[in-house]
């Protein structure tokens, strides 16, 4: 896994990101009024944040509302370099999240499926990947918390040296 450059966000960038986390379609004029910048300055700041890979603005769906009734997290143990298995499993269309871990499993794989039959198929395909020793599937029964606000909790401070982020 490659380490990326980390940016320390200034208070204005944090405020802009928080505004967009509340409503990704919020007009720049409203954001500008909330953070004390001009609309043009907000537009430029957002573009720099996007270009630097600090944030993305995307539409997020609720899988249950669009026909996917089964979600699960699959723990995967491997007998070889976990990165190789992770790359292969990440290519599955039903997989939306793969992370290499330290602990009792080597990978955590989130899958979103139409039904139990599709989940069984996906788990069988994961087990067939070279180097996969075993899997442990955890079905999602309910959602207690889902947030996209982690991007504003970090080191405080202004970093004009970091491209005005």
C-alpha positions as semicolon CSV with decimal commas, in nm:
position;residue;x (nm);y (nm);z (nm)
1;X;0,000;0,000;0,000
2;X;0,142;0,335;-0,102
3;X;0,147;0,615;0,152
4;X;-0,007;0,933;0,020
5;X;0,086;1,283;0,115
6;X;-0,133;1,397;0,402
7;X;-0,271;1,746;0,411
8;X;-0,352;1,941;0,724
9;X;-0,669;2,132;0,652
10;X;-0,714;2,489;0,765
11;X;-1,036;2,595;0,938
12;X;-1,188;2,736;0,617
13;X;-1,133;2,413;0,423
14;X;-1,281;2,216;0,712
15;X;-1,587;2,439;0,711
16;X;-1,629;2,403;0,333
17;X;-1,600;2,024;0,355
18;X;-1,853;2,014;0,640
19;X;-2,096;2,221;0,431
20;X;-2,060;1,978;0,140
21;X;-2,094;1,675;0,370
22;X;-2,430;1,809;0,482
23;X;-2,539;1,870;0,121
24;X;-2,310;1,784;-0,169
25;X;-2,520;2,005;-0,399
26;X;-2,514;2,312;-0,175
27;X;-2,457;2,623;-0,391
28;X;-2,117;2,787;-0,359
29;X;-2,292;3,116;-0,274
30;X;-2,444;2,959;0,040
31;X;-2,113;2,799;0,135
32;X;-1,938;3,132;0,082
33;X;-2,180;3,308;0,316
34;X;-2,130;3,039;0,581
35;X;-1,749;3,041;0,571
36;X;-1,682;3,410;0,506
37;X;-1,528;3,389;0,158
38;X;-1,642;3,502;-0,184
39;X;-1,821;3,254;-0,407
40;X;-1,521;3,252;-0,644
41;X;-1,281;3,180;-0,357
42;X;-1,497;2,888;-0,242
43;X;-1,514;2,751;-0,597
44;X;-1,134;2,769;-0,625
45;X;-1,082;2,612;-0,283
46;X;-1,321;2,326;-0,364
47;X;-1,142;2,265;-0,694
48;X;-0,804;2,250;-0,516
49;X;-0,944;2,002;-0,262
50;X;-1,082;1,788;-0,545
51;X;-0,762;1,809;-0,753
52;X;-0,548;1,715;-0,451
53;X;-0,764;1,408;-0,385
54;X;-0,857;1,538;-0,040
55;X;-1,229;1,495;-0,109
56;X;-1,478;1,369;-0,364
57;X;-1,834;1,476;-0,426
58;X;-2,043;1,169;-0,506
59;X;-2,399;1,044;-0,491
60;X;-2,441;0,770;-0,230
61;X;-2,724;0,521;-0,265
62;X;-2,896;0,310;-0,005
63;X;-2,843;-0,047;-0,131
64;X;-3,173;-0,162;0,021
65;X;-3,363;0,101;-0,178
66;X;-3,214;-0,007;-0,511
67;X;-3,271;-0,383;-0,493
68;X;-2,984;-0,519;-0,286
69;X;-3,128;-0,701;0,015
70;X;-2,812;-0,872;0,143
71;X;-2,495;-0,704;0,266
72;X;-2,208;-0,872;0,444
73;X;-1,852;-0,822;0,561
74;X;-1,631;-1,117;0,471
75;X;-1,314;-1,175;0,669
76;X;-1,050;-1,345;0,453
77;X;-0,740;-1,532;0,567
78;X;-0,466;-1,575;0,308
79;X;-0,163;-1,800;0,277
80;X;0,035;-1,556;0,064
81;X;0,073;-1,182;0,013
82;X;-0,268;-1,039;0,105
83;X;-0,226;-0,760;-0,151
84;X;-0,246;-1,011;-0,436
85;X;-0,574;-1,160;-0,311
86;X;-0,708;-0,812;-0,233
87;X;-0,649;-0,697;-0,590
88;X;-0,828;-1,001;-0,734
89;X;-1,124;-0,977;-0,496
90;X;-1,156;-0,601;-0,549
91;X;-1,233;-0,671;-0,916
92;X;-1,561;-0,849;-0,826
93;X;-1,859;-0,629;-0,915
94;X;-2,039;-0,718;-0,590
95;X;-1,747;-0,597;-0,379
96;X;-1,749;-0,232;-0,279
97;X;-1,476;-0,221;-0,013
98;X;-1,157;-0,417;0,047
99;X;-0,907;-0,338;0,321
100;X;-0,588;-0,518;0,416
101;X;-0,578;-0,565;0,792
102;X;-0,363;-0,672;1,083
103;X;-0,532;-0,917;1,316
104;X;-0,718;-1,244;1,291
105;X;-0,799;-1,192;0,921
106;X;-0,587;-1,052;0,642
107;X;-0,866;-0,881;0,448
108;X;-1,207;-0,737;0,518
109;X;-1,432;-0,741;0,213
110;X;-1,771;-0,572;0,201
111;X;-2,016;-0,723;-0,043
112;X;-2,356;-0,601;-0,158
113;X;-2,582;-0,864;-0,312
114;X;-2,936;-0,899;-0,440
115;X;-3,009;-1,203;-0,223
116;X;-2,859;-1,494;-0,029
117;X;-2,798;-1,698;-0,345
118;X;-2,583;-1,424;-0,492
119;X;-2,398;-1,389;-0,161
120;X;-2,325;-1,764;-0,162
121;X;-2,186;-1,730;-0,514
122;X;-1,965;-1,435;-0,421
123;X;-1,827;-1,611;-0,113
124;X;-1,753;-1,921;-0,324
125;X;-1,568;-1,703;-0,577
126;X;-1,368;-1,538;-0,296
127;X;-1,275;-1,883;-0,160
128;X;-1,158;-1,986;-0,509
129;X;-0,904;-1,702;-0,532
130;X;-0,546;-1,832;-0,520
131;X;-0,402;-1,791;-0,172
132;X;-0,735;-1,767;0,013
133;X;-0,724;-2,011;0,306
134;X;-1,059;-1,941;0,468
135;X;-1,342;-1,692;0,498
136;X;-1,580;-1,585;0,771
137;X;-1,897;-1,409;0,661
138;X;-2,078;-1,158;0,882
139;X;-2,429;-1,069;0,763
140;X;-2,546;-0,713;0,819
141;X;-2,863;-0,717;1,028
142;X;-2,898;-0,346;1,093
143;X;-2,713;-0,020;1,055
144;X;-2,622;0,158;1,379
145;X;-2,408;0,436;1,227
146;X;-2,285;0,549;0,889
147;X;-2,098;0,873;0,850
148;X;-1,889;1,048;0,591
149;X;-1,769;1,321;0,826
150;X;-1,430;1,175;0,922
151;X;-1,249;1,415;0,692
152;X;-1,278;1,711;0,924
153;X;-1,157;1,548;1,244
154;X;-0,780;1,562;1,228
155;X;-0,482;1,774;1,307
156;X;-0,568;2,139;1,346
157;X;-0,380;2,421;1,182
158;X;-0,338;2,625;0,869
159;X;-0,115;2,501;0,591
160;X;-0,093;2,757;0,318
161;X;0,218;2,564;0,213
162;X;-0,010;2,270;0,132
163;X;-0,165;2,439;-0,173
164;X;-0,401;2,650;0,038
165;X;-0,594;2,354;0,169
